[in-house]
Short mmCIF file of C-alpha atoms in Angstrom, two decimals:
data_model
loop_
_atom_site.label_atom_id
_atom_site.label_comp_id
_atom_site.label_asym_id
_atom_site.label_seq_id
_atom_site.Cartn_x
_atom_site.Cartn_y
_atom_site.Cartn_z
CA MET R 17 -20.60 3.54 30.56
CA LYS R 18 -17.84 5.59 28.97
CA LEU R 19 -14.60 3.64 28.97
CA SER R 20 -11.14 5.09 29.16
CA THR R 21 -8.93 4.92 26.10
CA ALA R 22 -6.59 2.48 27.82
CA PHE R 23 -9.41 0.15 28.76
CA ALA R 24 -10.93 0.20 25.28
CA ALA R 25 -7.55 -0.57 23.77
CA ALA R 26 -7.03 -3.46 26.19
CA CYS R 27 -10.45 -4.91 25.32
CA LEU R 28 -9.72 -4.64 21.59
CA LEU R 29 -6.36 -6.34 22.00
CA ILE R 30 -7.76 -9.15 24.15
CA CYS R 31 -10.59 -9.78 21.68
CA SER R 32 -8.16 -9.80 18.75
CA LEU R 33 -6.06 -12.44 20.49
CA GLY R 34 -9.08 -14.68 21.04
CA ILE R 35 -7.88 -15.70 24.49
CA MET R 36 -9.56 -18.85 25.79
CA PRO R 37 -9.81 -19.64 29.49
CA LEU R 38 -7.09 -21.77 31.05
CA HIS R 39 -7.93 -23.24 34.42
CA SER R 40 -6.14 -24.58 37.47
CA SER R 41 -9.08 -26.67 38.65
CA ALA R 42 -12.15 -28.36 37.19
CA GLY R 43 -14.34 -26.03 39.21
CA ASP R 44 -13.23 -23.08 37.10
CA SER R 45 -13.80 -24.65 33.70
CA VAL R 46 -16.45 -23.49 31.31
CA LYS R 47 -17.33 -24.62 27.84
CA GLN R 48 -18.35 -21.59 25.80
CA PRO R 49 -15.76 -19.22 24.29
CA GLU R 50 -14.95 -16.43 26.70
CA ILE R 51 -12.39 -13.77 27.42
CA ALA R 52 -10.53 -14.90 30.51
CA LEU R 53 -7.44 -13.67 32.26
CA GLU R 54 -5.36 -15.98 34.37
CA GLN R 55 -2.62 -15.55 36.94
CA PRO R 56 -0.73 -18.87 36.82
CA ALA R 57 1.83 -17.58 39.30
CA ALA R 58 2.87 -14.25 40.77
CA SER R 59 5.53 -12.52 38.73
CA ASP R 60 7.05 -9.05 38.70
CA ASN R 61 8.74 -9.60 35.36
CA PRO R 62 7.07 -7.26 32.83
CA SER R 63 7.86 -9.68 30.00
CA GLU R 64 5.66 -12.32 31.66
CA ARG R 65 2.59 -10.10 31.98
CA THR R 66 -0.39 -10.35 29.66
CA SER R 67 -1.68 -7.67 27.34
CA ALA R 68 -4.15 -6.74 30.10
CA ALA R 69 -1.38 -6.08 32.60
CA PRO R 70 -3.05 -3.07 34.26
CA LEU R 71 -6.08 -5.18 35.18
CA SER R 72 -3.91 -8.12 36.17
CA ASP R 73 -1.72 -5.91 38.33
CA THR R 74 -4.77 -4.37 40.01
CA ILE R 75 -6.27 -7.76 40.80
CA ARG R 76 -2.95 -9.01 42.11
CA GLN R 77 -2.57 -5.94 44.32
CA TRP R 78 -6.08 -6.27 45.76
CA GLN R 79 -5.55 -9.98 46.36
CA SER R 80 -2.30 -9.34 48.22
CA THR R 81 -3.76 -6.48 50.28
CA ILE R 82 -6.92 -8.34 51.26
CA ALA R 83 -4.93 -11.47 52.10
CA GLU R 84 -2.58 -9.50 54.34
CA GLU R 85 -5.23 -7.37 56.04
CA LEU R 86 -7.56 -10.32 56.71
CA ASP R 87 -4.63 -12.64 57.48
CA ASN R 88 -6.09 -15.08 54.96
CA ALA R 89 -3.45 -17.71 54.20
CA SER R 90 -5.32 -19.25 51.27
CA TRP R 91 -5.61 -15.90 49.49
CA LYS R 92 -1.88 -15.30 49.87
CA THR R 93 -1.02 -18.34 47.75
CA ALA R 94 -4.11 -18.50 45.51
CA THR R 95 -4.12 -18.27 41.73
CA TRP R 96 -7.04 -16.64 39.99
CA GLN R 97 -9.16 -16.86 36.87
CA SER R 98 -11.44 -14.11 35.56
CA TYR R 99 -14.57 -14.30 33.40
CA PRO R 100 -16.58 -11.47 31.83
CA LEU R 101 -19.98 -10.59 33.21
CA GLY R 102 -23.01 -9.73 31.11
CA PRO R 103 -22.75 -7.68 27.89
CA GLY R 104 -22.13 -3.97 28.36
CA THR R 105 -21.14 -4.27 32.02
CA HIS R 106 -17.36 -3.95 31.48
CA GLY R 107 -16.95 -6.21 34.48
CA TRP R 108 -15.40 -9.51 35.49
CA VAL R 109 -15.78 -12.09 38.20
CA VAL R 110 -12.41 -13.23 39.54
CA ILE R 111 -12.42 -16.65 41.20
CA LEU R 112 -9.49 -17.50 43.47
CA THR R 113 -8.30 -21.07 43.86
CA ASP R 114 -5.77 -22.51 46.28
CA GLN R 115 -4.56 -26.11 46.05
CA GLY R 116 -7.50 -27.06 43.85
CA ALA R 117 -10.17 -25.52 46.12
CA GLU R 118 -12.11 -22.33 45.57
CA VAL R 119 -11.33 -19.81 48.31
CA GLY R 120 -13.02 -16.57 47.28
CA TYR R 121 -13.92 -14.12 44.55
CA MET R 122 -13.83 -10.50 43.45
CA ILE R 123 -16.21 -8.56 41.21
CA VAL R 124 -14.25 -5.96 39.24
CA HIS R 125 -15.60 -3.22 36.97
CA ALA R 126 -13.85 -0.70 34.77
CA ALA R 127 -14.21 2.81 36.20
CA GLU R 128 -15.55 5.52 33.93
CA ASP R 129 -12.42 7.67 34.03
CA GLY R 130 -9.89 4.84 33.98
CA GLY R 131 -8.76 2.28 36.49
CA TYR R 132 -10.92 -0.34 38.17
CA ARG R 133 -13.23 -0.58 41.13
CA LEU R 134 -13.73 -3.52 43.47
CA THR R 135 -17.50 -3.79 43.32
CA GLU R 136 -17.62 -6.59 45.89
CA TYR R 137 -15.58 -9.52 47.15
CA GLY R 138 -15.97 -12.56 49.34
CA THR R 139 -14.07 -15.34 51.05
CA GLY R 140 -14.87 -19.00 51.54
CA ASP R 141 -15.50 -22.05 49.41
CA HIS R 142 -18.72 -20.81 47.76
CA PRO R 143 -17.60 -17.89 45.59
CA LEU R 144 -19.95 -15.95 43.39
CA PHE R 145 -20.49 -17.70 40.03
CA SER R 146 -19.00 -20.99 41.19
CA LEU R 147 -19.73 -23.72 38.66
CA SER R 148 -19.31 -26.29 41.44
CA THR R 149 -22.12 -24.69 43.48
CA LEU R 150 -24.32 -24.40 40.40
CA TYR R 151 -23.79 -28.05 39.46
CA GLN R 152 -24.67 -29.30 42.96
CA SER R 153 -27.76 -27.10 43.11
CA LEU R 154 -29.11 -28.24 39.74
CA ILE R 155 -28.75 -31.88 40.78
CA GLN R 156 -30.44 -31.26 44.14
CA GLN R 157 -33.35 -29.58 42.38
CA GLU R 158 -33.48 -32.38 39.79
CA LEU R 159 -32.93 -30.05 36.87
CA ILE R 160 -30.10 -32.23 35.64
CA SER R 161 -29.56 -35.92 36.21
CA SER R 162 -27.33 -37.05 39.07
CA SER R 163 -25.71 -39.43 36.60
CA ILE R 164 -24.10 -36.48 34.81
CA THR R 165 -20.58 -35.91 36.05
CA PHE R 166 -19.29 -32.43 36.83
CA GLU R 167 -16.86 -32.64 33.92
CA ALA R 168 -19.69 -33.58 31.53
CA PHE R 169 -21.87 -30.77 32.90
CA VAL R 170 -19.33 -28.00 32.27
CA GLN R 171 -18.58 -29.36 28.78
CA ASP R 172 -22.21 -29.87 27.71
CA PRO R 173 -22.84 -27.49 24.77
CA ALA R 174 -26.61 -27.74 25.33
CA VAL R 175 -26.43 -25.78 28.60
CA ILE R 176 -25.48 -22.14 28.05
CA GLN R 177 -24.21 -20.62 31.27
CA ASP R 178 -24.31 -16.82 31.16
CA ARG R 179 -23.11 -14.78 34.12
CA LEU R 180 -25.30 -11.70 34.67
CA TYR R 181 -24.35 -9.10 37.28
CA ALA R 182 -27.01 -6.41 37.45
CA GLY R 183 -25.92 -4.77 40.71
CA THR R 184 -25.55 -5.28 44.44
CA LEU R 185 -26.86 -8.76 45.35
CA THR R 186 -28.45 -9.02 41.89
CA SER R 187 -26.24 -11.64 40.29
CA VAL R 188 -27.61 -14.64 38.43
CA TRP R 189 -26.77 -17.56 36.20
CA LYS R 190 -28.88 -17.71 33.03
CA LEU R 191 -29.20 -21.32 31.96
CA SER R 192 -30.65 -22.80 28.79
CA LEU R 193 -31.91 -26.20 29.84
CA PRO R 194 -33.99 -28.52 27.64
CA GLU R 195 -37.27 -26.76 26.86
CA GLN R 196 -36.77 -24.00 29.43
CA THR R 197 -34.63 -21.06 30.45
CA VAL R 198 -33.76 -21.01 34.16
CA TYR R 199 -32.23 -18.30 36.34
CA ALA R 200 -30.25 -19.27 39.43
CA ASP R 201 -28.78 -17.14 42.20
CA ALA R 202 -25.05 -16.82 41.50
CA LYS R 203 -24.07 -17.36 45.14
CA SER R 204 -26.36 -20.12 46.39
CA GLY R 205 -27.45 -21.72 43.13
CA GLU R 206 -31.11 -21.47 44.17
CA ILE R 207 -33.59 -21.18 41.32
CA LEU R 208 -35.16 -17.73 41.00
CA PRO R 209 -38.71 -16.89 39.81
CA LEU R 210 -37.45 -14.87 36.86
CA THR R 211 -38.71 -14.98 33.30
CA LYS R 212 -36.31 -12.40 31.84
CA ASP R 213 -32.90 -10.89 32.51
CA PRO R 214 -32.71 -8.62 35.57
CA VAL R 215 -32.53 -4.91 34.81
CA PRO R 216 -29.05 -3.48 35.57
CA ALA R 217 -28.96 -1.01 38.44
CA ALA R 218 -27.55 2.48 38.09
CA ASP R 219 -23.82 2.78 38.72
CA GLU R 220 -23.54 4.26 42.22
CA SER R 221 -19.76 4.04 42.55
CA PRO R 222 -18.02 5.05 39.32
CA LYS R 223 -14.66 5.90 40.90
CA PRO R 224 -11.69 3.50 41.03
CA SER R 225 -11.17 1.65 44.31
CA SER R 226 -8.10 2.25 46.44
CA LEU R 227 -7.19 -0.45 48.95
CA THR R 228 -4.16 0.09 51.16
CA HIS R 229 -5.00 -1.05 54.67
CA ILE R 230 -8.08 -1.46 56.85
CA ALA R 231 -8.71 1.66 58.91
CA HIS R 232 -11.41 0.10 61.07
CA GLN R 233 -13.54 -3.00 61.11
CA VAL R 234 -16.11 -4.77 63.26
CA VAL R 235 -16.32 -8.55 63.11
CA LEU R 236 -19.51 -10.28 64.31
CA PRO R 237 -20.37 -13.99 64.37
CA ALA R 238 -22.69 -15.37 61.72
CA PHE R 239 -26.16 -16.57 62.70
CA ASP R 240 -29.31 -17.92 61.08
CA PRO R 241 -31.65 -14.97 60.33
CA TYR R 242 -34.60 -17.38 60.54
CA ASP R 243 -33.92 -18.05 64.24
CA ARG R 244 -35.26 -14.58 65.02
CA LEU R 245 -37.78 -12.84 62.77
CA PRO R 246 -37.85 -9.13 63.60
CA TRP R 247 -37.41 -8.45 59.91
CA ILE R 248 -40.85 -9.87 59.12
CA GLN R 249 -43.03 -7.67 61.33
CA GLY R 250 -40.54 -5.37 63.01
CA THR R 251 -39.53 -1.80 62.20
CA PRO R 252 -36.32 -1.26 60.22
CA MET R 253 -33.49 0.57 61.94
CA ALA R 254 -32.79 4.19 61.01
CA VAL R 255 -29.37 3.51 59.54
CA ALA R 256 -28.37 5.39 56.41
CA SER R 257 -24.63 5.94 56.92
CA LEU R 258 -21.50 4.40 58.41
CA GLY R 259 -21.71 6.71 61.42
CA GLU R 260 -25.23 5.58 62.24
CA LEU R 261 -24.24 1.94 61.85
CA GLN R 262 -21.27 2.45 64.18
CA GLN R 263 -23.52 4.11 66.76
CA GLU R 264 -25.99 1.22 66.70
CA LEU R 265 -23.21 -1.32 67.16
CA GLN R 266 -21.63 0.67 69.99
CA GLU R 267 -24.94 0.81 71.84
CA ASP R 268 -25.46 -2.95 71.52
CA GLU R 269 -22.20 -4.90 71.27
CA GLU R 270 -24.07 -8.21 71.10
CA ALA R 271 -26.49 -7.08 68.41
CA GLN R 272 -27.63 -9.56 65.80
CA LEU R 273 -28.45 -7.40 62.83
CA THR R 274 -30.29 -8.81 59.85
CA TYR R 275 -29.97 -7.16 56.46
CA VAL R 276 -33.04 -7.55 54.26
CA THR R 277 -33.41 -6.64 50.62
CA LYS R 278 -36.21 -7.25 48.12
CA LEU R 279 -34.97 -8.18 44.68
CA TYR R 280 -36.36 -8.59 41.17
CA GLY R 281 -39.36 -6.32 41.64
CA GLY R 282 -40.15 -7.74 45.06
CA GLN R 283 -40.30 -11.35 43.88
CA VAL R 284 -37.46 -12.40 46.20
CA THR R 285 -36.91 -11.36 49.82
CA MET R 286 -33.36 -12.04 50.98
CA PRO R 287 -32.52 -11.87 54.72
CA LEU R 288 -28.79 -12.09 55.52
CA ALA R 289 -26.93 -11.99 58.81
CA VAL R 290 -24.66 -8.96 59.24
CA MET R 291 -21.10 -10.01 60.10
CA GLY R 292 -19.84 -6.46 60.57
CA TYR R 293 -18.19 -3.96 58.28
CA THR R 294 -14.77 -3.15 56.88
CA GLU R 295 -13.65 0.45 56.35
CA TRP R 296 -10.59 0.83 54.13
CA ASP R 297 -8.28 3.78 54.72
CA ALA R 298 -9.05 6.44 52.06
CA GLY R 299 -11.13 3.81 50.32
CA PRO R 300 -14.56 2.18 50.32
CA THR R 301 -16.50 0.75 53.25
CA TYR R 302 -18.09 -2.67 52.86
CA LEU R 303 -20.95 -4.21 54.81
CA VAL R 304 -20.07 -7.85 55.53
CA LEU R 305 -22.99 -10.25 55.05
CA ASP R 306 -23.18 -14.00 55.57
CA HIS R 307 -24.34 -15.44 52.25
CA ASN R 308 -22.87 -18.92 51.96
CA GLY R 309 -19.72 -17.34 53.39
CA PRO R 310 -18.67 -13.72 54.02
CA ARG R 311 -19.73 -11.33 51.28
CA TYR R 312 -18.35 -7.77 51.28
CA ILE R 313 -20.90 -5.36 49.75
CA PRO R 314 -20.37 -1.59 49.34
CA LEU R 315 -22.12 -0.03 52.32
CA PRO R 316 -23.82 2.86 50.44
CA SER R 317 -25.31 0.49 47.87
CA ALA R 318 -26.40 -1.99 50.55
CA LEU R 319 -28.17 0.68 52.64
CA ALA R 320 -29.82 2.15 49.55
CA GLN R 321 -31.24 -1.21 48.50
CA GLY R 322 -32.14 -2.81 51.83
CA SER R 323 -32.83 -2.31 55.54
CA LEU R 324 -31.34 -3.44 58.84
CA TYR R 325 -33.29 -5.06 61.66
CA ASN R 326 -32.27 -5.91 65.23
#
């Protein structure tokens, strides 16, 4: 991806400073050297901003707007910590924490012509790339001993934890465990049947994101997609745009739509309950999926990579 001059300069300056991550909770800590940006507290004083102020300001603006539009109290007072995603992605995961608890995340990428785009975001206590979720999952699957404390896990130099974001719903932890390399889903922590890094998807949304206020949204209750199984033998709905999605929801106000995508060359089938959609004024539209909490995925990318069933 071609980076803007401003972004390239910011990256060079951050790297030259050798910034190490500072964290407001144990759940955000990580042991390998990384570039990380932190917002210890909101400030409008230019002298208190970091060398990556444009990115920091953008994240702060999105956080404030989403918190206000969703009336999310925890996002209004949350601090955040960002970590870089895989090499060459020019992206970060931003984890929000309020009073020591994780409350959401944002995936941010540098846009080709300058600025940043909000690739996806989510609310709830299981953010994307949560070390707490990963730790609990590895213990449950007996890949690490239950005698290992969380603090010891995140400081163990033998376990390399790489964050890889290859595209919509294709986000994994790459772990170097004794005698094996393991890939885990970055949201649930479930182990994936991968033997190599996922191939990055083509960039379908290169333009910067503009979030001002929500023009329209539909909010549906979450449900278990395994309670009903039309997505196994049924016919997918003919939905390829926001207008068609709106029409389907208007015709059946009590619809329980299941979004299904096949990932990693068809090795993984992921059914997720549709919780509605959010259309931002003069901005992107996100399909809201229940994946260990609400996950806001760009609608065009979601429809291109999966199908809806009723």
